[in-house]
Backbone as a printed PyTorch tensor [residue, N CA C, xyz], in Angstrom:
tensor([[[  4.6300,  14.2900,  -9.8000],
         [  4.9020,  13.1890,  -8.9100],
         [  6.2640,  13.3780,  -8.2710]],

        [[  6.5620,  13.5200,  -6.7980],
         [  7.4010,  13.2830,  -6.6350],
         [  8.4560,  11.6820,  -6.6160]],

        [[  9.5880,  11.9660,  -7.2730],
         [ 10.2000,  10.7100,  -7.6430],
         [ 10.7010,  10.1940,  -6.3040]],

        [[ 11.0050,  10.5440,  -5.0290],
         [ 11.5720,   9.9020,  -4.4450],
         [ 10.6350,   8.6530,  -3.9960]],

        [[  9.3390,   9.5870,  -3.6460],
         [  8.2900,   8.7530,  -2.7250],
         [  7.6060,   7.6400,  -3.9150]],

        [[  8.0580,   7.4780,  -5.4080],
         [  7.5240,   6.7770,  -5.9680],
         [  8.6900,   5.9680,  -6.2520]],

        [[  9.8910,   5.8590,  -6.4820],
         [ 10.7760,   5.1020,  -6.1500],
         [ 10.4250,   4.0710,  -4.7930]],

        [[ 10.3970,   4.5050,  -3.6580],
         [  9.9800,   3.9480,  -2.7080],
         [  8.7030,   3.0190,  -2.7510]],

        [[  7.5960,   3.8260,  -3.7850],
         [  6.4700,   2.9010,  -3.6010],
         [  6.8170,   1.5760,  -4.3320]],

        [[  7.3750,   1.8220,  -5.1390],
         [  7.7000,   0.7520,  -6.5520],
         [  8.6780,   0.0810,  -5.8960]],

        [[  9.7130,  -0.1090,  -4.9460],
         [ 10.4420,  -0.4770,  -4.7200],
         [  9.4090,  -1.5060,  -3.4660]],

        [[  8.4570,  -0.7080,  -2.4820],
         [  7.7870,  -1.1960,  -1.2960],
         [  6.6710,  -2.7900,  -2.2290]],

        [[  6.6550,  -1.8010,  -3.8840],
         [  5.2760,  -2.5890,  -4.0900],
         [  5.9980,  -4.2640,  -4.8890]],

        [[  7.5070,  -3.7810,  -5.3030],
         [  8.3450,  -5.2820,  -5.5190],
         [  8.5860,  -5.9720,  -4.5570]],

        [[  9.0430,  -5.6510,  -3.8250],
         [  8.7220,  -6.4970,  -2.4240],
         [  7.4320,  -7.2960,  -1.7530]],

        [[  6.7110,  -6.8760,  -1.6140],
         [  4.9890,  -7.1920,  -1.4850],
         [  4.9610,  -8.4350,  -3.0440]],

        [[  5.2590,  -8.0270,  -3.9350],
         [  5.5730,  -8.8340,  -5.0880],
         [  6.1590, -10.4690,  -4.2280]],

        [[  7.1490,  -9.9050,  -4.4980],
         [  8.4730, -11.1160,  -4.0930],
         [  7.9280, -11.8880,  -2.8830]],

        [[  7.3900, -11.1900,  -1.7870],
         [  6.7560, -12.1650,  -0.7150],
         [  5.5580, -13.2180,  -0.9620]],

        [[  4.7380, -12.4160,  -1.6490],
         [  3.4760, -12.8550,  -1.6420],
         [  3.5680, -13.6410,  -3.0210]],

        [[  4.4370, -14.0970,  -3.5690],
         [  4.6340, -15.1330,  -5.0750],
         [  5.4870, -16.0100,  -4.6300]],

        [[  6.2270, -15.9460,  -3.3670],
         [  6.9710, -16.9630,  -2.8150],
         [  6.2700, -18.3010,  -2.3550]],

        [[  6.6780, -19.7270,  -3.3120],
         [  6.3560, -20.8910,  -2.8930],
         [  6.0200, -21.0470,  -1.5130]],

        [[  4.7620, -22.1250,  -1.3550],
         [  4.3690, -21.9620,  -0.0660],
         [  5.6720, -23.1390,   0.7820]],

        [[  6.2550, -23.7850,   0.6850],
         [  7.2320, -24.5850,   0.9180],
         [  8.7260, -23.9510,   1.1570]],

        [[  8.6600, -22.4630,   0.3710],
         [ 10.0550, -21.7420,   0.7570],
         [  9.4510, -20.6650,   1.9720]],

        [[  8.5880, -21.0790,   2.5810],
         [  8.3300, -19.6320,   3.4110],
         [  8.3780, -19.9080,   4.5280]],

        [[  9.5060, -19.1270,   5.0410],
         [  9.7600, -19.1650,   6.5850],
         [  8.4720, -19.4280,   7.8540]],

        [[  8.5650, -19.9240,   8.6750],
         [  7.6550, -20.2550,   9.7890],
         [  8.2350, -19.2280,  10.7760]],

        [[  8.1770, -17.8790,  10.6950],
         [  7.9260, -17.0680,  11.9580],
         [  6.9430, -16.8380,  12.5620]],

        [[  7.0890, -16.6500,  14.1850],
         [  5.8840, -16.1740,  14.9580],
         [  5.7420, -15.0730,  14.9240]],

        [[  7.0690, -14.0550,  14.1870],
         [  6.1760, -12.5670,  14.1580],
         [  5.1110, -12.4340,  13.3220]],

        [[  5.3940, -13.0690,  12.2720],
         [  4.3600, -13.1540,  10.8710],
         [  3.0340, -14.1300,  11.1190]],

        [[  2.9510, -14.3930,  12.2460],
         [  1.5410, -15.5730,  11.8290],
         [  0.1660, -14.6690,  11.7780]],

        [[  0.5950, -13.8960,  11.7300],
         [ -1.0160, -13.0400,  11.9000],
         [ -1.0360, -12.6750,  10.1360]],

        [[ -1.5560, -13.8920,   9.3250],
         [ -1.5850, -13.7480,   7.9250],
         [ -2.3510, -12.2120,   7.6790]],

        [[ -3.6670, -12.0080,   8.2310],
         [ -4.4750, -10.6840,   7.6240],
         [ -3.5100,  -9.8500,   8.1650]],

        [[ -3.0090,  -9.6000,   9.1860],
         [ -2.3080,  -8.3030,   9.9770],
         [ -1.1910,  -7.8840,   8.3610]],

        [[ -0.9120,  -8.7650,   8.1810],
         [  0.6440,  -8.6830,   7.2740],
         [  0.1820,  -7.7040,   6.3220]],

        [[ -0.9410,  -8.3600,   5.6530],
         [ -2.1670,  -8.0970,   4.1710],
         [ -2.1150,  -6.3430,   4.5050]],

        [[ -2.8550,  -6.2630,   5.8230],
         [ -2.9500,  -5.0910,   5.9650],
         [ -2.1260,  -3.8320,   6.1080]],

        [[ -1.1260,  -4.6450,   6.8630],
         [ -0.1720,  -3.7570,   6.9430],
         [  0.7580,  -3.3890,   5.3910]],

        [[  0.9850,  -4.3690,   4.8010],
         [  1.6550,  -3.9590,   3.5380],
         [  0.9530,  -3.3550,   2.7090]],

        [[ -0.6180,  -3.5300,   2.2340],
         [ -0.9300,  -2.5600,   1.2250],
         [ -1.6060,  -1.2210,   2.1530]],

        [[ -1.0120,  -1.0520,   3.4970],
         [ -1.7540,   0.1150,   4.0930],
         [  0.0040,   0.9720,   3.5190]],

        [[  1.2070,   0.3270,   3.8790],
         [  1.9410,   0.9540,   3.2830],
         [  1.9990,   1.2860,   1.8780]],

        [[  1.6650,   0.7780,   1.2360],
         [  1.5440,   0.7020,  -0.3660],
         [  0.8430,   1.5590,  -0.8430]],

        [[ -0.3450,   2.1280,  -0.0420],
         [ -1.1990,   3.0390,  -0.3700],
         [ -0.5920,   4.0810,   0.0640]],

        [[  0.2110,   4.5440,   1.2030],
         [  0.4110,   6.0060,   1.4850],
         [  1.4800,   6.0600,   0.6950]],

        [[  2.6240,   5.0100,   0.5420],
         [  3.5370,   5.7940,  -0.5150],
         [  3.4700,   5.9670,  -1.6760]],

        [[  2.1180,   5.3260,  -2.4250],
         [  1.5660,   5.8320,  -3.3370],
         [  1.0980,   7.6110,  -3.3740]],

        [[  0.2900,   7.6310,  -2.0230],
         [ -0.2940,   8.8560,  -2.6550],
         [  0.6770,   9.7880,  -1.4630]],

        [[  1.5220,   9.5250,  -1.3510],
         [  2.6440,  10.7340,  -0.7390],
         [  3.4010,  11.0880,  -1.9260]],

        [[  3.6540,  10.2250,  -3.1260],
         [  4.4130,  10.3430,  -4.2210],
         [  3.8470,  11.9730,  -4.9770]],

        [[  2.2000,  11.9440,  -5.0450],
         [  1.7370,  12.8530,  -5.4150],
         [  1.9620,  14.5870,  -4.8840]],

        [[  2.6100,  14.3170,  -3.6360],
         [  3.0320,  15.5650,  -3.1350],
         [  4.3530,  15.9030,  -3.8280]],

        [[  4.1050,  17.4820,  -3.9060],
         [  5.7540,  17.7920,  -4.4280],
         [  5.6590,  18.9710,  -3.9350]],

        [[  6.9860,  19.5810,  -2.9230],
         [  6.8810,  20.8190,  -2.2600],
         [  5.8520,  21.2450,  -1.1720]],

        [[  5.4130,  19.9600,  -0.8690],
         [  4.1640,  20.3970,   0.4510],
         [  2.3410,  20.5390,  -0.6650]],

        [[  2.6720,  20.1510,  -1.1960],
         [  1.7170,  20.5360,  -2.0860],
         [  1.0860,  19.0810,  -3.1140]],

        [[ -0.6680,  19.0660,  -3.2810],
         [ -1.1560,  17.6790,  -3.9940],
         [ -1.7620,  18.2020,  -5.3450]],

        [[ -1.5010,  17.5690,  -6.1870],
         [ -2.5930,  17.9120,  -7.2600],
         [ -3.9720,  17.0480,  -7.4660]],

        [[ -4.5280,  17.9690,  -7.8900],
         [ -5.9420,  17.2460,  -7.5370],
         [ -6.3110,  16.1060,  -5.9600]],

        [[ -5.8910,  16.6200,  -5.1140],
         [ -5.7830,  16.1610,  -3.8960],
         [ -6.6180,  14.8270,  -4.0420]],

        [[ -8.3450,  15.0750,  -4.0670],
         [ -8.9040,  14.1200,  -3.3800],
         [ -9.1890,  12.7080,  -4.3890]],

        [[ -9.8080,  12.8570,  -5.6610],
         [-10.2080,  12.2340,  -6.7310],
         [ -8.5990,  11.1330,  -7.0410]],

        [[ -7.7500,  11.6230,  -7.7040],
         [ -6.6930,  11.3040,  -8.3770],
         [ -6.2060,  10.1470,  -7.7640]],

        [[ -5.5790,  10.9940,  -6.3090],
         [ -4.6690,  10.4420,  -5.1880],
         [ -5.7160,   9.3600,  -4.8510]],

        [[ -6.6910,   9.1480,  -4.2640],
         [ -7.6530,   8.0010,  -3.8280],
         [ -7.5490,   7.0430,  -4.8590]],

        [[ -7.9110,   7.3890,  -6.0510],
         [ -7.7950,   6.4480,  -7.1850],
         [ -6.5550,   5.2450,  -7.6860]],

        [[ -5.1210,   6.5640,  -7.3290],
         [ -4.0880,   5.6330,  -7.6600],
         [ -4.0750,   5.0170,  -6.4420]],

        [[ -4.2040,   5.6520,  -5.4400],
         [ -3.3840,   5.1080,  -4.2380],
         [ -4.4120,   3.3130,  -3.5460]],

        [[ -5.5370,   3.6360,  -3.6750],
         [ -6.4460,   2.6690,  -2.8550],
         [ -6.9770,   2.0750,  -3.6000]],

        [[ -7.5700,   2.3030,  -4.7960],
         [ -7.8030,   1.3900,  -6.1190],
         [ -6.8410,   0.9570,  -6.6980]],

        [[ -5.3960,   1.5850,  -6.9650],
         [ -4.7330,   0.5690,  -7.5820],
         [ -3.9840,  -0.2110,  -6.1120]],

        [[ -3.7190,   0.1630,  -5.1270],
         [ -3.8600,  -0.9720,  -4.2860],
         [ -4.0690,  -2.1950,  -4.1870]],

        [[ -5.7290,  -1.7620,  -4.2280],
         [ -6.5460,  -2.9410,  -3.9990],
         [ -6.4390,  -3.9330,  -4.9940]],

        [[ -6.1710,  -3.1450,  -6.0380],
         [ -5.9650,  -4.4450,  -7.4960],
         [ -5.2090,  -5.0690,  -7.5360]],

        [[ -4.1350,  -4.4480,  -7.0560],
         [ -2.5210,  -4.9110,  -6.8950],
         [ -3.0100,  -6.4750,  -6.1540]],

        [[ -3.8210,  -6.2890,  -4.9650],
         [ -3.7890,  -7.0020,  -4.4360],
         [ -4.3710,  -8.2510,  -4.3620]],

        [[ -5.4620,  -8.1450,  -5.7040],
         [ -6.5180,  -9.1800,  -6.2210],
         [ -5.7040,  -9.7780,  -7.3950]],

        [[ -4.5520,  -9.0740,  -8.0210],
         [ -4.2540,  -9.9230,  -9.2870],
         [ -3.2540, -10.9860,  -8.2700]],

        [[ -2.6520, -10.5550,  -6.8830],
         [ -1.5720, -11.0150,  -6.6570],
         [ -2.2280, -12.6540,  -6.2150]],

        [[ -3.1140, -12.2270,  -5.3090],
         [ -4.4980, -13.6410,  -4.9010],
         [ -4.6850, -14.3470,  -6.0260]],

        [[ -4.9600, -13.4240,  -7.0560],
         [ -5.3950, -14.7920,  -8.6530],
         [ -3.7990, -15.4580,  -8.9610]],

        [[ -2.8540, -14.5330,  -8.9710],
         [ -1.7600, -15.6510,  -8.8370],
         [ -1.2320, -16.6360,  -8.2250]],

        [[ -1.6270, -15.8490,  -6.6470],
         [ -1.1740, -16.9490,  -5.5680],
         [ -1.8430, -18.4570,  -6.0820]],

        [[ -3.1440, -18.3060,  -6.0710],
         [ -3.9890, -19.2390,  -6.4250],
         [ -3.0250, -20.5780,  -7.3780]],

        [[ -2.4920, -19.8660,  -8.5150],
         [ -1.1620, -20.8310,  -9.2070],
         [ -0.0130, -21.5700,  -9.1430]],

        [[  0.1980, -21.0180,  -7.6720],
         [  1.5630, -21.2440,  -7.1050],
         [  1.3680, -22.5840,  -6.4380]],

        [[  2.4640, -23.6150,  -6.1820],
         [  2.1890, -24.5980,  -5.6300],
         [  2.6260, -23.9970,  -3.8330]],

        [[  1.6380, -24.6070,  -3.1570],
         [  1.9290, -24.5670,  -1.6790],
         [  0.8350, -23.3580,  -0.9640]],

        [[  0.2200, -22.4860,  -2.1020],
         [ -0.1430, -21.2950,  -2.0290],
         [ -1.7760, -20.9350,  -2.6860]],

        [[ -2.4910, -19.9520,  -2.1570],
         [ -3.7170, -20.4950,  -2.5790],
         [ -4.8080, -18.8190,  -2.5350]],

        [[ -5.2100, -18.5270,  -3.4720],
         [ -5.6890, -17.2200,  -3.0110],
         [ -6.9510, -17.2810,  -2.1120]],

        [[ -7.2770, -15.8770,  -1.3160],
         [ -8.3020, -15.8570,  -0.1620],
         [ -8.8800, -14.0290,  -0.4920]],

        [[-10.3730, -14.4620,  -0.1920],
         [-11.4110, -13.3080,  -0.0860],
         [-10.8370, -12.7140,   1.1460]],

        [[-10.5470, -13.7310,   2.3580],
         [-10.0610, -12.4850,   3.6430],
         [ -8.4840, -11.8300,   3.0190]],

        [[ -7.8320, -12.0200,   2.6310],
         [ -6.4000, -11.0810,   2.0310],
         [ -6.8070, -10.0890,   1.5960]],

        [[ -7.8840, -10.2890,   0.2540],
         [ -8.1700,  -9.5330,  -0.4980],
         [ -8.9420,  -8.1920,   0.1990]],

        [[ -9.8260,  -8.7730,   1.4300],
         [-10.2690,  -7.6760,   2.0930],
         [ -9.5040,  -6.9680,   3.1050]],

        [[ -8.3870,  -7.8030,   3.4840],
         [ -7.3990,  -6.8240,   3.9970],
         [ -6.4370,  -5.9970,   3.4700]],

        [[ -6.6060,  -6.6450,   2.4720],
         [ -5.2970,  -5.7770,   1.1350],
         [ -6.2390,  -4.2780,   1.2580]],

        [[ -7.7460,  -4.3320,   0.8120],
         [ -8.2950,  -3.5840,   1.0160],
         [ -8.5700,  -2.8330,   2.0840]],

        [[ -8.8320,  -3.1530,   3.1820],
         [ -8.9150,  -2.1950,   4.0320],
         [ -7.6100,  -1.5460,   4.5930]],

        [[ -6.3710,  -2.4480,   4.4710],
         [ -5.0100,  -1.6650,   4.7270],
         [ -4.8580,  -0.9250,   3.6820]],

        [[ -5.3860,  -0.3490,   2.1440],
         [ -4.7450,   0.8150,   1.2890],
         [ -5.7290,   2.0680,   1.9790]],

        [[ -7.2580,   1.3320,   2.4500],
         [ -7.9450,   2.3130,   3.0330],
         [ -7.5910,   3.3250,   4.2190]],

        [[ -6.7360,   2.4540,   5.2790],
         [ -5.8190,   2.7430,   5.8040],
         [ -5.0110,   3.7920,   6.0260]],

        [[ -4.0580,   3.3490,   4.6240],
         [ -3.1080,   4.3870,   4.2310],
         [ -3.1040,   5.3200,   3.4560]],

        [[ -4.6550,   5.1920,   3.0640],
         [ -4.8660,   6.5130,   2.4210],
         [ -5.2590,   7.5290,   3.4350]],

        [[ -5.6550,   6.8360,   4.5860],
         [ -6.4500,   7.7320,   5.6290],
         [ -5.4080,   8.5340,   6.2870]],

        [[ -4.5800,   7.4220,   6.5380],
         [ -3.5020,   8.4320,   7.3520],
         [ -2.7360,   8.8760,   6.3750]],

        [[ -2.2490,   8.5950,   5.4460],
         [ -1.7850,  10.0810,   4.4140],
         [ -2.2250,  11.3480,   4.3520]],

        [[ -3.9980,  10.8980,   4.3430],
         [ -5.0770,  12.4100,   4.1540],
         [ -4.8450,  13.1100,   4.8540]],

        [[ -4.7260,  12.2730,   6.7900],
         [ -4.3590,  13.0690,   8.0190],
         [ -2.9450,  13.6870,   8.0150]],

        [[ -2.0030,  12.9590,   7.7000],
         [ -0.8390,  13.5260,   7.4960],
         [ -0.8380,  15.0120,   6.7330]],

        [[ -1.0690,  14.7490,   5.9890],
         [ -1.5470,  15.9860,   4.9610],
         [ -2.1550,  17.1780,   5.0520]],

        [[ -3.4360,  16.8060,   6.1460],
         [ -4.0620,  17.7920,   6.2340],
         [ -3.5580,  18.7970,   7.8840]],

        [[ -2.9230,  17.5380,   8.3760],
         [ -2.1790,  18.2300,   9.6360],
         [ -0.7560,  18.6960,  10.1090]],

        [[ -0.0390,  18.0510,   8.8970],
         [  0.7960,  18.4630,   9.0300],
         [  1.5550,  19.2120,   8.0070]],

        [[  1.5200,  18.6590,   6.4340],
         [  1.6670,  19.5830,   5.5420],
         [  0.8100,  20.9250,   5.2990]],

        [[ -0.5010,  20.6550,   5.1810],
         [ -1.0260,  21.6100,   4.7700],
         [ -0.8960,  23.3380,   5.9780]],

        [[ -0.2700,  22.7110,   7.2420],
         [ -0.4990,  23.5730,   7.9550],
         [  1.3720,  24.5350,   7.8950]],

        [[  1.8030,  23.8420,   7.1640],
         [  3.0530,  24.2670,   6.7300],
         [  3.0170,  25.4220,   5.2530]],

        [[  2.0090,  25.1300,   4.6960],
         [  1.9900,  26.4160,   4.0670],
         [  0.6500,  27.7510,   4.0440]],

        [[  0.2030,  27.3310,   5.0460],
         [ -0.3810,  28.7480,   5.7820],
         [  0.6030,  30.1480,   6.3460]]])
């Protein structure tokens, strides 16, 4: 594993934490943010590639396809269903099937464009 890119994920995936457990009464009213699914997606689409970019070390994946999909978009996605069963607890705050499917389709996302990344631009670096 490379440590930097998993520092980063762990650091990307406390954050995503800290937002999404924040009282619904402490949360800012911006208009950049009103697009609730856009957000969903966009954060666990990040969450997923710096997951499975972590797995590179030197231009190089182990067990490329199996492993990396697994941590990166399954634990994602979970990440993103325990966070909904919590929200659900929080006062002001309430969990949703559409999050959950955007949590999901943004790790799908970022696994995709990792793969592409990977396959177009690393992998062509050690030919």
């Amino acid at each position: 594993m490379h440590k930097r890119f998993s520092i980063l994920g762990l650091i990307w995936g406390l954050l995503i934490l800290g937002m999404t457990l924040t009282p619904g009464k402490d949360i800012p009213n911006w208009e950049l943010f009103s697009f609730d699914k856009l957000g969903h997606f966009g954060l666990f689409g990040i969450l997923s590639f710096l997951i499975a970019l972590s797995f590179t070390q030197d231009g190089k994946t182990r067990n490329f396809k199996k492993a990396i999909f697994v941590y990166s978009v399954i634990g994602s996605s979970c990440y993103g269903i325990i966070i909904e069963l919590i929200q659900s607890q929080i006062p002001g705050r309430s969990a949703s099937l559409g999050d959950v499917l955007a949590d999901v389709i943004g790790a799908l996302l970022g696994f995709w464009v990792f793969h592409l990344t990977y396959k177009f631009i690393i992998a062509n670096k050690e030919k």
